[in-house]
CSV table of C-alpha atoms and ligand atoms in Angstrom, one decimal:
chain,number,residue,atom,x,y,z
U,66,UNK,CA,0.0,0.0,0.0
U,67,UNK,CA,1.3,3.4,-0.8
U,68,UNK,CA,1.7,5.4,2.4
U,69,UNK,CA,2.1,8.9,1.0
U,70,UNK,CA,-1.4,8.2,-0.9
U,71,UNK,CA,-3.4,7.4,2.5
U,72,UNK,CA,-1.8,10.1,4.4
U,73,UNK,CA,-2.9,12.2,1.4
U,74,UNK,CA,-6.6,11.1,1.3
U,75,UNK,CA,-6.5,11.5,5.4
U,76,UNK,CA,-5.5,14.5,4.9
U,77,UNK,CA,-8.4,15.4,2.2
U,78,UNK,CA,-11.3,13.7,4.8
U,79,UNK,CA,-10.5,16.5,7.2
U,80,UNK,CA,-9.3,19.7,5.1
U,81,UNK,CA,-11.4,19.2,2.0
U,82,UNK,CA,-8.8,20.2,0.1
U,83,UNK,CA,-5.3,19.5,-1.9
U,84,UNK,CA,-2.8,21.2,-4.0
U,85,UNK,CA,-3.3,20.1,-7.6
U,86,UNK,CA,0.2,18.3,-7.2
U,87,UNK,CA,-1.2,16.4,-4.0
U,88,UNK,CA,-4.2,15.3,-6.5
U,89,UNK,CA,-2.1,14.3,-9.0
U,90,UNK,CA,-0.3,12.3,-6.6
U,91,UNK,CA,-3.6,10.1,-5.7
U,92,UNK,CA,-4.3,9.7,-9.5
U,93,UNK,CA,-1.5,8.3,-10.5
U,94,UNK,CA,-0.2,6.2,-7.5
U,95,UNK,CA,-3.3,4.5,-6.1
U,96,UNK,CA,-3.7,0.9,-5.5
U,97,UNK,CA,-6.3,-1.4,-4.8
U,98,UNK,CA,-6.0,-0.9,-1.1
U,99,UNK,CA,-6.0,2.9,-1.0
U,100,UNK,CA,-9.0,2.6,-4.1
U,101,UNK,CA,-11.1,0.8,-1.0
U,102,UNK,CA,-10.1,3.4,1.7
U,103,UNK,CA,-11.3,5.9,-0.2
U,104,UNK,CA,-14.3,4.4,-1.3
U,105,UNK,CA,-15.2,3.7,2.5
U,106,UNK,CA,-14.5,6.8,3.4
U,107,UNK,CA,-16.5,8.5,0.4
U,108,UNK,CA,-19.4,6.3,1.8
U,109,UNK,CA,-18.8,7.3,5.7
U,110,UNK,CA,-19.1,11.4,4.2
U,111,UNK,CA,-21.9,10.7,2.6
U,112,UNK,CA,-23.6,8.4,5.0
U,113,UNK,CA,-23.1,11.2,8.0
U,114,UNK,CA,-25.3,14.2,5.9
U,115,UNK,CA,-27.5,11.4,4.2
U,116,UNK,CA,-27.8,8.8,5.5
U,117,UNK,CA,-28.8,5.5,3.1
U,118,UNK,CA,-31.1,7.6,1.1
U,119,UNK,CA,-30.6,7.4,-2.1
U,120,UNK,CA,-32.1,10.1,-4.3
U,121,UNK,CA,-34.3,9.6,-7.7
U,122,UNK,CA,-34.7,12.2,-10.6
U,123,UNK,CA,-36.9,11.4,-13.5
U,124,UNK,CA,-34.9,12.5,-16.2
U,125,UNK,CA,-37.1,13.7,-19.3
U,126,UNK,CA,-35.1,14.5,-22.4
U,127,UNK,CA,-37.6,16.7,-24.4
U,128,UNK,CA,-35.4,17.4,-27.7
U,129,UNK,CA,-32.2,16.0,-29.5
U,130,UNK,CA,-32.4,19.2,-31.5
U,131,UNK,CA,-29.4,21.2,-30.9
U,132,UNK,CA,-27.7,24.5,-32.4
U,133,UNK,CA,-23.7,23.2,-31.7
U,134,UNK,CA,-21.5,20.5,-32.9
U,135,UNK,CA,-19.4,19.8,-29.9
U,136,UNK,CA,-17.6,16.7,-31.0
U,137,UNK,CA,-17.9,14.2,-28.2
U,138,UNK,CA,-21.8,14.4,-28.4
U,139,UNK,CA,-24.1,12.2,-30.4
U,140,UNK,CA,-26.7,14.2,-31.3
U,141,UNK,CA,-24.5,17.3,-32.1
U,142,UNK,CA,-25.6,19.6,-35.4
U,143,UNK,CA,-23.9,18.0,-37.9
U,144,UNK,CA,-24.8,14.5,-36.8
U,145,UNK,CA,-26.7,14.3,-40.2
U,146,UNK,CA,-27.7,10.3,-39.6
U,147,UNK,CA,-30.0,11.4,-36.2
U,148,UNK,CA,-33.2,11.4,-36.4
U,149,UNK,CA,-34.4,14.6,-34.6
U,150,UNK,CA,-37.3,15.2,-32.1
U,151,UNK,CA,-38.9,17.8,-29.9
U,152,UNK,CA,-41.7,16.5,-27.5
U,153,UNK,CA,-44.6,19.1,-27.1
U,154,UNK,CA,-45.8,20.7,-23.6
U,155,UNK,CA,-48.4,18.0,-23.7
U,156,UNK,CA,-45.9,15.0,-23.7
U,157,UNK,CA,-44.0,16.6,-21.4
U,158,UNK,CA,-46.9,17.5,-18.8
U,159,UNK,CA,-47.5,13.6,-19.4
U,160,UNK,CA,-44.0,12.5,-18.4
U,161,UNK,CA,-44.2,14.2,-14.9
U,162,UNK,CA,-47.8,13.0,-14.6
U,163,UNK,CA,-46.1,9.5,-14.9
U,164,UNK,CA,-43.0,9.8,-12.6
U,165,UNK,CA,-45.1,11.5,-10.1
U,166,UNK,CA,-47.1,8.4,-9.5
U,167,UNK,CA,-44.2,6.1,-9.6
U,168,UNK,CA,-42.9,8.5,-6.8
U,169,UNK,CA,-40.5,11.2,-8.6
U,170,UNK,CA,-40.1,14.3,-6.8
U,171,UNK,CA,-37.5,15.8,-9.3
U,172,UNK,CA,-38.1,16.2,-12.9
U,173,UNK,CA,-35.2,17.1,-14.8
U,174,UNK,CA,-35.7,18.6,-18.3
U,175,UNK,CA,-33.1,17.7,-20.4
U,176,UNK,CA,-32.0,18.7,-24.6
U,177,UNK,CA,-30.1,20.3,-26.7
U,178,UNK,CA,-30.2,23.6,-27.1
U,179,UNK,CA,-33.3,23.9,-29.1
U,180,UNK,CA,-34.7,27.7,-29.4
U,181,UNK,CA,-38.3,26.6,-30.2
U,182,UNK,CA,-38.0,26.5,-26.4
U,183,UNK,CA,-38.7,29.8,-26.0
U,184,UNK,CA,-38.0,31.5,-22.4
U,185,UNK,CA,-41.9,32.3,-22.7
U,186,UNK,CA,-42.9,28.3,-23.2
U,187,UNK,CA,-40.0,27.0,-20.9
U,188,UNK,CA,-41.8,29.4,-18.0
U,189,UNK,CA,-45.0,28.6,-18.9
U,190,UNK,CA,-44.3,24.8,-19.1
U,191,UNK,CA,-42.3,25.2,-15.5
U,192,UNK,CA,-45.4,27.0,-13.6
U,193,UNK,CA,-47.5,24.3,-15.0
U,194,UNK,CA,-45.4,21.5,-13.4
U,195,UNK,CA,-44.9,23.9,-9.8
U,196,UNK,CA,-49.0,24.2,-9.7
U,197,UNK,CA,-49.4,20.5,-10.1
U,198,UNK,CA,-47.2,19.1,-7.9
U,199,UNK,CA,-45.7,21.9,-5.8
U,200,UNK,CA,-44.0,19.1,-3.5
U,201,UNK,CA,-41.8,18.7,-6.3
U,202,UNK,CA,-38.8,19.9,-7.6
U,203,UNK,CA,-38.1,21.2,-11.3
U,204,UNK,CA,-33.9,21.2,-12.6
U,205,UNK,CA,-33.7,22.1,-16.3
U,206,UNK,CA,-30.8,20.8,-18.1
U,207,UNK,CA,-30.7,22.6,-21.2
U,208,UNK,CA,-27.1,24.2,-22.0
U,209,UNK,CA,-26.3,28.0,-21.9
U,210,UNK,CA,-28.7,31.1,-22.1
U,211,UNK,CA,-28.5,34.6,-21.4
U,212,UNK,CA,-28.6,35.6,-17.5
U,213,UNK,CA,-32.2,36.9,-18.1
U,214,UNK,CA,-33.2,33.6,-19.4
U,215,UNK,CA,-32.1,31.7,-16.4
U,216,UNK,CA,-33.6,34.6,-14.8
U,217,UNK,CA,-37.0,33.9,-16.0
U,218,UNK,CA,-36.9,30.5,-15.5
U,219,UNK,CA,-35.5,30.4,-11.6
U,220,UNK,CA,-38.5,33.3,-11.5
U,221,UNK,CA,-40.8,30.8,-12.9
U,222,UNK,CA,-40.2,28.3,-10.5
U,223,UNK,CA,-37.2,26.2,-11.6
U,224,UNK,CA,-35.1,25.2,-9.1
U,225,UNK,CA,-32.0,23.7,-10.3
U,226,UNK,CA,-30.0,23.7,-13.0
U,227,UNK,CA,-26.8,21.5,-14.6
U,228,UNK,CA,-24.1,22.4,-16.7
U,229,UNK,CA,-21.5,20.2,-16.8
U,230,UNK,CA,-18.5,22.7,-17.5
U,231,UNK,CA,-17.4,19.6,-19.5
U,232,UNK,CA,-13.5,20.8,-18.4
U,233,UNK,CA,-11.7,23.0,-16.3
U,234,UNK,CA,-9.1,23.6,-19.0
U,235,UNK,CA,-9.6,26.4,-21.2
U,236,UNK,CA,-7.0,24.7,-24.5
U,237,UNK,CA,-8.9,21.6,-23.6
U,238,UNK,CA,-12.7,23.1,-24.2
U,239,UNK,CA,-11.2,24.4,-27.4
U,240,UNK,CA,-10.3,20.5,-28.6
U,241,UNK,CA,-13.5,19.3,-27.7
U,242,UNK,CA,-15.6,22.4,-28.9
U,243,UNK,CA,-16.3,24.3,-32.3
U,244,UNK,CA,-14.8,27.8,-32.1
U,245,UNK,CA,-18.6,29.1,-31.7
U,246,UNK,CA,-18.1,28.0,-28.1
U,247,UNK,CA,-15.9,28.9,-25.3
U,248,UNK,CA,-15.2,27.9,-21.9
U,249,UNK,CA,-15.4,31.4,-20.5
U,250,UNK,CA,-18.9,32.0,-21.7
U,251,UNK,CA,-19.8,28.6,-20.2
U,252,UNK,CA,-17.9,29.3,-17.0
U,253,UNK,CA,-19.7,32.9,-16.8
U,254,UNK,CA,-23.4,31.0,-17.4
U,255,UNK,CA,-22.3,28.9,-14.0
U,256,UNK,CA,-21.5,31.9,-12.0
U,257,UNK,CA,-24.7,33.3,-13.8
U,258,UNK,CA,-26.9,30.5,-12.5
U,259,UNK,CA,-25.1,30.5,-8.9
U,260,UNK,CA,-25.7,34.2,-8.3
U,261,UNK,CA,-29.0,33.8,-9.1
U,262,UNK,CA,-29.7,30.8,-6.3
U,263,UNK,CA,-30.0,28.1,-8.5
U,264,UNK,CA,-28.9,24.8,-6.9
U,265,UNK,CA,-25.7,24.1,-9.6
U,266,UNK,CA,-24.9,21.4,-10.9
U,267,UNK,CA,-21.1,20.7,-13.0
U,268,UNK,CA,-19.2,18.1,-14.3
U,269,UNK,CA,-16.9,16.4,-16.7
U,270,UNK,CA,-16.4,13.7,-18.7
U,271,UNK,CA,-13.3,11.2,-17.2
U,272,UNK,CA,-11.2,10.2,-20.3
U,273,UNK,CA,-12.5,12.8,-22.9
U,274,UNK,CA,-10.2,12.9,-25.7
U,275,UNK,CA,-6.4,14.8,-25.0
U,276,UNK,CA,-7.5,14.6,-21.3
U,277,UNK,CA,-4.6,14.0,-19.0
U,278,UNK,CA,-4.2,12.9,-15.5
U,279,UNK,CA,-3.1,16.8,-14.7
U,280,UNK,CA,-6.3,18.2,-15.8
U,281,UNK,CA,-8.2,15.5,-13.5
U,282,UNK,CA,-6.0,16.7,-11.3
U,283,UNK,CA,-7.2,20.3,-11.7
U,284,UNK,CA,-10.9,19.3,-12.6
U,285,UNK,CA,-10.6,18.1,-8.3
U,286,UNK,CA,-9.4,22.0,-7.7
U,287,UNK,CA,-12.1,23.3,-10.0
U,288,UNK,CA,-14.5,21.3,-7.8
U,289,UNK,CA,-13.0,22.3,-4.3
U,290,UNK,CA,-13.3,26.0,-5.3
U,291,UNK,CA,-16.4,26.4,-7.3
U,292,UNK,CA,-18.4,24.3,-4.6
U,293,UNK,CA,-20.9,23.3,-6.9
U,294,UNK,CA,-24.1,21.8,-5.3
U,295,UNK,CA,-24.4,18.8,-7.4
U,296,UNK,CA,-21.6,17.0,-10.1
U,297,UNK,CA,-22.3,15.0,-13.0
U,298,UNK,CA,-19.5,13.1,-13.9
U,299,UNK,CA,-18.8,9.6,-16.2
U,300,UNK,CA,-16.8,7.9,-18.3
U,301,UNK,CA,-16.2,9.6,-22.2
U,302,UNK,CA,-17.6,6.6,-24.0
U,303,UNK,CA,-17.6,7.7,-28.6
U,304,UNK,CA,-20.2,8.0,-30.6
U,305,UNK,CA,-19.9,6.3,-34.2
U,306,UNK,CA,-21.0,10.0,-36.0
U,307,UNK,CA,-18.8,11.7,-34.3
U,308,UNK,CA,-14.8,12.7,-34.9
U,309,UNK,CA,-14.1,10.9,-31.7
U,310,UNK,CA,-15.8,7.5,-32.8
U,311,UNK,CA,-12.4,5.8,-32.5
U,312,UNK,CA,-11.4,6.9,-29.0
U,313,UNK,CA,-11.3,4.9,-26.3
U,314,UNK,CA,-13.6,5.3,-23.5
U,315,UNK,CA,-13.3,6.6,-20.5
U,316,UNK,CA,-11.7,3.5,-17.3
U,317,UNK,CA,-14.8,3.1,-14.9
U,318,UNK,CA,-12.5,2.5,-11.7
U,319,UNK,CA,-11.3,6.2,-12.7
U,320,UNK,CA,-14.3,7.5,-12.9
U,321,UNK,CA,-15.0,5.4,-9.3
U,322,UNK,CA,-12.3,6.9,-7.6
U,323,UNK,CA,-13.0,10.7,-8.7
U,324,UNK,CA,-16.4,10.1,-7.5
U,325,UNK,CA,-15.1,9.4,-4.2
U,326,UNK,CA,-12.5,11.8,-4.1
U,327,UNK,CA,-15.6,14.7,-5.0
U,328,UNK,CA,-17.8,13.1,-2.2
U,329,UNK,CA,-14.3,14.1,0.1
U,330,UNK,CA,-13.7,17.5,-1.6
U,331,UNK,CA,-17.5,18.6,-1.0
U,332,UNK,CA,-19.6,15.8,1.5
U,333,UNK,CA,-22.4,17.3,1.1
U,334,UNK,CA,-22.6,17.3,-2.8
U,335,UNK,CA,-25.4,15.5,-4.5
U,336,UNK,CA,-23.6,13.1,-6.6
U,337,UNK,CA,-25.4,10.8,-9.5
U,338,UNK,CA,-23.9,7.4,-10.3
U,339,UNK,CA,-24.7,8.3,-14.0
U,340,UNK,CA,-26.0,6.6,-17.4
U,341,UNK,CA,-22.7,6.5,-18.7
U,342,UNK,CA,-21.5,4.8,-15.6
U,343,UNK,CA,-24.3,2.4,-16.1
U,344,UNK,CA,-23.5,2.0,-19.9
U,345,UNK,CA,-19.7,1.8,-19.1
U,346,UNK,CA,-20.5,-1.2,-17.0
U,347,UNK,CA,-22.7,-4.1,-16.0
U,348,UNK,CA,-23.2,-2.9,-12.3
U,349,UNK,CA,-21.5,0.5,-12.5
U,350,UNK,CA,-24.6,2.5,-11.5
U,351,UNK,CA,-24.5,0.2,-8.1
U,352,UNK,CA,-20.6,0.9,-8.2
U,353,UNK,CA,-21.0,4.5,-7.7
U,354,UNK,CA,-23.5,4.2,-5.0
U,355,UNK,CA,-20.6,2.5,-3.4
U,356,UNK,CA,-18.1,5.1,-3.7
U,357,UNK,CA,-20.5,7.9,-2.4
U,358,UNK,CA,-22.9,8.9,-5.0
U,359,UNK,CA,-26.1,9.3,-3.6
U,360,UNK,CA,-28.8,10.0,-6.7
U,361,UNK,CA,-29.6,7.9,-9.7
U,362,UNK,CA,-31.4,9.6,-12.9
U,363,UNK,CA,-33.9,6.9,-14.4
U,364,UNK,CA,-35.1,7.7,-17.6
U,365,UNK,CA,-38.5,9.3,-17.6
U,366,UNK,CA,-38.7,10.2,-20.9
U,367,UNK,CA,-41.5,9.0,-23.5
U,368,UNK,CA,-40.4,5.2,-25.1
U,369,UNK,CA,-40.9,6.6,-28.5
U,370,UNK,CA,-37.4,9.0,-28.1
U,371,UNK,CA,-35.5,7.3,-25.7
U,372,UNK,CA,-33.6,5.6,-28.3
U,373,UNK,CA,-33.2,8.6,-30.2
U,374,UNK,CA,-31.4,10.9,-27.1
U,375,UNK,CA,-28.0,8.7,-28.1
U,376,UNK,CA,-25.4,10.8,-26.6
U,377,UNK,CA,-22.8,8.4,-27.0
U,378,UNK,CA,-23.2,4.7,-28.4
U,379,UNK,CA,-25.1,1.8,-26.3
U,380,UNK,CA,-26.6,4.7,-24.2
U,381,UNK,CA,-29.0,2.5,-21.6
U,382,UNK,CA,-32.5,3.7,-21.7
U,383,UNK,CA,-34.5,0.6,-21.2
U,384,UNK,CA,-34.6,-2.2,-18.1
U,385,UNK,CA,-33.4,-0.7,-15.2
U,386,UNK,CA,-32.4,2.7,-16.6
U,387,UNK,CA,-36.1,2.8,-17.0
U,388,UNK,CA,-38.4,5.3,-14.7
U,389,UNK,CA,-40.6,2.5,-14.8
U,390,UNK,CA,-38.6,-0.2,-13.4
U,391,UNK,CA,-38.1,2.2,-10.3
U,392,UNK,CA,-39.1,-1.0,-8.4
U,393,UNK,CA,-36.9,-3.6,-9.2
U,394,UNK,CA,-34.0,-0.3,-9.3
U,395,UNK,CA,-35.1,-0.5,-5.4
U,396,UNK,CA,-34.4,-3.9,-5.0
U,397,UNK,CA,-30.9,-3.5,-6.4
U,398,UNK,CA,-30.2,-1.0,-3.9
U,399,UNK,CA,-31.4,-2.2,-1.4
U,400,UNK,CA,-29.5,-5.4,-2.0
U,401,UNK,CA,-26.0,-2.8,-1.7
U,402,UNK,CA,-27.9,-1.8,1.7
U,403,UNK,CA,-29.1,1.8,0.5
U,404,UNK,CA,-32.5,3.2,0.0
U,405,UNK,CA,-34.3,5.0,-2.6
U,406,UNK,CA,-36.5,7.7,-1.4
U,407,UNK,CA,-39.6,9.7,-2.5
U,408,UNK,CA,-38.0,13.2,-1.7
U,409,UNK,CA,-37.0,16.5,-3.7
U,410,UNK,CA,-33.6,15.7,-2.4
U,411,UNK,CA,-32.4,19.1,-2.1
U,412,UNK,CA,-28.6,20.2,-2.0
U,413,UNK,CA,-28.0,20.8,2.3
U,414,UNK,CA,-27.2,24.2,3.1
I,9,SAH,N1,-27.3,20.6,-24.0
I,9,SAH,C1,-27.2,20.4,-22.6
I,9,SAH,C2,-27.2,18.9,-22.2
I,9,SAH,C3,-26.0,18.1,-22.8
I,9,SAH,S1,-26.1,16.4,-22.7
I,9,SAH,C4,-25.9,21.0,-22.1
I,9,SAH,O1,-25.2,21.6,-22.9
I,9,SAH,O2,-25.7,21.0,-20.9
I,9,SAH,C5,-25.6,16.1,-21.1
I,9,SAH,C6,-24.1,15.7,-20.9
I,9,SAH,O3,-23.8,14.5,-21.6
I,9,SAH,C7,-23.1,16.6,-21.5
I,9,SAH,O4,-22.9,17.7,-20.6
I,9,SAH,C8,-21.8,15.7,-21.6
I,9,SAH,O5,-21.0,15.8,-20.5
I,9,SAH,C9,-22.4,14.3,-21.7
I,9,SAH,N2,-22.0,13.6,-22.9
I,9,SAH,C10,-22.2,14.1,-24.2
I,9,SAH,N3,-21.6,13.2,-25.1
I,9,SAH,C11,-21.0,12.3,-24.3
I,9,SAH,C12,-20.2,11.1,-24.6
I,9,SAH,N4,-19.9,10.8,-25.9
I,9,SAH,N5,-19.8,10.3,-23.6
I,9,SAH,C13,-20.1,10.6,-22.4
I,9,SAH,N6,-20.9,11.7,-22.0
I,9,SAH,C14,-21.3,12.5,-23.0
């Protein structure tokens, strides 16, 4: 066992914090033993502010229409071979209906970035959702807007919001973007959506394309400083229409161990074992309940389009990804001795 790593992550379980060097040091010198230490300790945090609950969020995906071409994503512009969709107010209003009775509390609205939703129908779509089930909360998921447009919608009634900053390296968001994006603009949209009281949400991908174990290192100080209130993280995994089809995907017990080390940088951060952690590996989404995520996203989303939201390749939509196998997803987790609840699940002050 490597003794400078476990005085490092004993040293992280009380300060919350590390030099990007000290990071770096974890990364690349962990073993086996020190990859269970942490993940016990991950689970101890996390068990201490939540216990064994284990929160659900019915994830609705209402468009695969999107303005920009990053290059990692699947149903990116110029993916000319994906067949596009928008669901209407109707189909959405259904969804929720849905999830509600199978006991969601969250109802995230997920797409690209798809102007036919207006701020005017996002608002008017969000106050109908608050008025039906006001025990419930709403996070939108739906890429950068102007300040006034997350201003209408937090005004509306939203009450979350996630934006994976997809990196914390500026050169980096350059070789996975188009030049019509930039990091600082979706770096200013977080601060945007903080100041306004949004409950944040970032996150990366582990093993994106020209990724190195530095910039892990400093996605860990982007974390520790930005605080965020939730983080969204999984493995890279290619999409066949993209430029990255033939790059390898992101290594689960990575993406395991930065899960943990994020529970240890913020405890009290609401941390999903993802999709892609789920479609990475048989088991994975149980995996990162283990190393101190806490919330699961089940896919709420009508059957019709589920196949059709294909981020990356393989993306799971069906069996236990499924909103409606929220029953037998409780068994599974109760089997790893957690608990799903019927709760908003909101971020601890
Ligand atoms: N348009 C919204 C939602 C994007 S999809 C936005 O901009 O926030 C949600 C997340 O899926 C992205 O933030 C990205 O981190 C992840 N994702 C996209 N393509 C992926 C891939 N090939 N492998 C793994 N994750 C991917």
């Amino acid at each position: 066992m490597n003794r400078n790593v476990r005085s490092l992550i004993d040293k992280l379980k009380t300060t919350h914090s590390l030099s990007v060097s000290e990071y770096e040091e974890i990364l690349l010198n962990i073993d086996n033993e020190n990859r269970e230490y942490l993940k016990r300790l991950a689970r101890e945090a996390r068990e201490k502010h939540y216990g064994k609950a284990v929160f659900i969020r019915g994830l609705i995906e209402i468009s695969n229409i999107c303005k920009n071409d990053c290059y990692y994503c699947g149903i990116r512009a110029g993916n000319k071979n994906c067949e596009r969709y928008r669901l209407s107010d109707r189909e959405i209003l259904e969804c929720c209906e849905e999830g509600y009775s199978l006991g969601f509390r969250t109802f995230v609205m997920q797409g690209g970035e798809d102007f036919s939703f207006t701020d005017d129908r996002l608002c008017s779509l969000i106050k109908t959702v608050k008025e039906k089930y006001p025990d419930a909360a709403v996070t939108l998921s739906l890429g950068e807007r102007t300040r006034e447009s997350y201003k209408r919608l937090k005004d509306a009634g939203a009450d979350r919001y996630l934006l994976r900053h997809e990196t914390a390296d500026r050169e980096h968001y350059k070789k996975l973007h188009p030049e019509s994006l930039s990091w600082d603009t979706r770096m200013e949209c977080l601060r945007s959506l903080k100041d306004l009281g949004y409950q944040v949400g970032c996150g990366f991908m582990v093993g994106s394309p020209f990724q190195t174990v530095e910039m892990l290192a400093r996605e860990l100080k982007f974390i520790e400083e930005f605080e965020p209130h939730m983080c969204g993280i999984g493995p890279f995994i290619p999409h066949r229409e993209t430029i990255f089809r033939d790059c390898p995907a992101g290594d689960v017990s990575l993406t395991l161990t930065l899960l943990s080390l994020i529970r240890l940088i913020v405890p009290k951060v609401l941390l999903p074992a993802t999709t892609a952690l789920g479609t990475a590996s048989k088991g994975g989404r149980e995996e990162g309940i283990l190393a101190g995520a806490n919330v699961v996203m089940p896919n709420l989303s009508p059957k019709s389009v589920r196949k059709k939201y294909m981020l990356y390749d393989n993306k799971m939509s069906d069996g236990d990804e499924s909103a409606q196998a929220v029953e037998s997803l409780k068994n599974r987790i109760r089997e790893i001795g957690y608990e799903i609840v019927t709760a908003r699940g909101d971020a601890l002050k």
